[in-house]
Coordinates of C-alpha atoms in Angstrom, one line a residue:
Q1 CA 76.1 33.5 98.9
S2 CA 75.4 31.2 101.8
G3 CA 73.8 28.3 99.9
R4 CA 70.2 27.4 99.2
V5 CA 67.2 27.0 101.4
R6 CA 64.4 24.6 100.5
F7 CA 60.8 24.7 101.7
P8 CA 59.8 21.0 101.8
G9 CA 56.2 19.9 101.9
L10 CA 54.9 22.4 99.4
D11 CA 52.7 21.3 96.5
A12 CA 55.1 21.0 93.5
A13 CA 52.3 21.8 91.1
A14 CA 51.2 25.0 92.9
R15 CA 52.7 28.5 92.7
Y16 CA 53.6 30.5 95.8
E17 CA 54.0 34.2 96.5
V18 CA 57.2 34.7 98.5
R19 CA 57.8 37.8 100.7
V20 CA 60.5 38.6 103.2
R21 CA 58.9 39.8 106.5
D22 CA 60.4 43.0 107.6
E23 CA 58.5 44.1 110.7
F24 CA 61.6 43.6 112.8
G25 CA 63.9 45.5 110.4
T26 CA 66.0 44.4 107.5
A27 CA 68.7 41.9 108.1
R28 CA 72.3 43.2 107.6
R29 CA 74.3 41.3 105.0
H30 CA 78.0 40.6 104.3
Q31 CA 77.7 41.1 100.6
S32 CA 77.1 44.0 98.2
S33 CA 74.3 42.5 96.2
D34 CA 71.4 40.1 96.9
P35 CA 70.3 37.2 94.7
E36 CA 68.0 38.5 92.0
W37 CA 64.9 36.7 93.4
L38 CA 65.4 38.3 96.8
A39 CA 65.1 41.9 95.5
A40 CA 61.6 41.0 94.4
A41 CA 60.7 39.2 97.6
L42 CA 61.6 42.3 99.5
T43 CA 58.8 44.4 97.8
A44 CA 55.2 44.6 98.9
E45 CA 54.2 42.5 95.9
G46 CA 56.7 39.7 96.5
I47 CA 57.7 37.2 93.9
T48 CA 55.7 34.2 92.7
L49 CA 57.6 30.9 92.3
P50 CA 56.6 27.3 91.5
G51 CA 56.3 25.0 94.5
S52 CA 58.7 22.6 92.6
V53 CA 61.5 25.2 92.7
L54 CA 60.9 26.2 96.3
G55 CA 60.5 22.6 97.6
I56 CA 63.1 20.7 95.5
V57 CA 65.7 23.1 94.2
G58 CA 65.5 25.9 96.8
V59 CA 66.5 29.5 96.5
P60 CA 69.9 31.0 97.1
L61 CA 70.3 33.1 100.3
P62 CA 72.6 36.1 100.9
T63 CA 75.3 35.9 103.4
L64 CA 74.0 37.6 106.5
A65 CA 75.9 39.4 109.2
P66 CA 76.2 37.6 112.6
Q67 CA 73.1 37.4 114.7
Q68 CA 70.8 38.3 111.7
A69 CA 67.9 36.3 110.3
M70 CA 65.3 36.5 107.5
L71 CA 61.7 35.4 107.9
F72 CA 59.9 34.3 104.8
D73 CA 56.2 34.3 104.2
L74 CA 54.9 31.9 101.5
V75 CA 51.3 32.0 100.4
R76 CA 49.8 29.6 97.8
V77 CA 48.3 31.5 95.0
A78 CA 47.5 28.9 92.3

């Protein structure tokens, strides 16, 4: 894994639905399995996580192949 990404500025008391945007295709990776949370974020439903986790702790990212990127969509749901 490549480390964690944090999303600063979110309301720590709120919950956010996280999805990976895929309209430009799926990013190629240098590993055989993704972090568990990412599998859910790749679905149409996404995954709901607390703002405190997203903003303070962050989430682990997979190791991407060169010239690849992931775009995340976060929507406050509660």
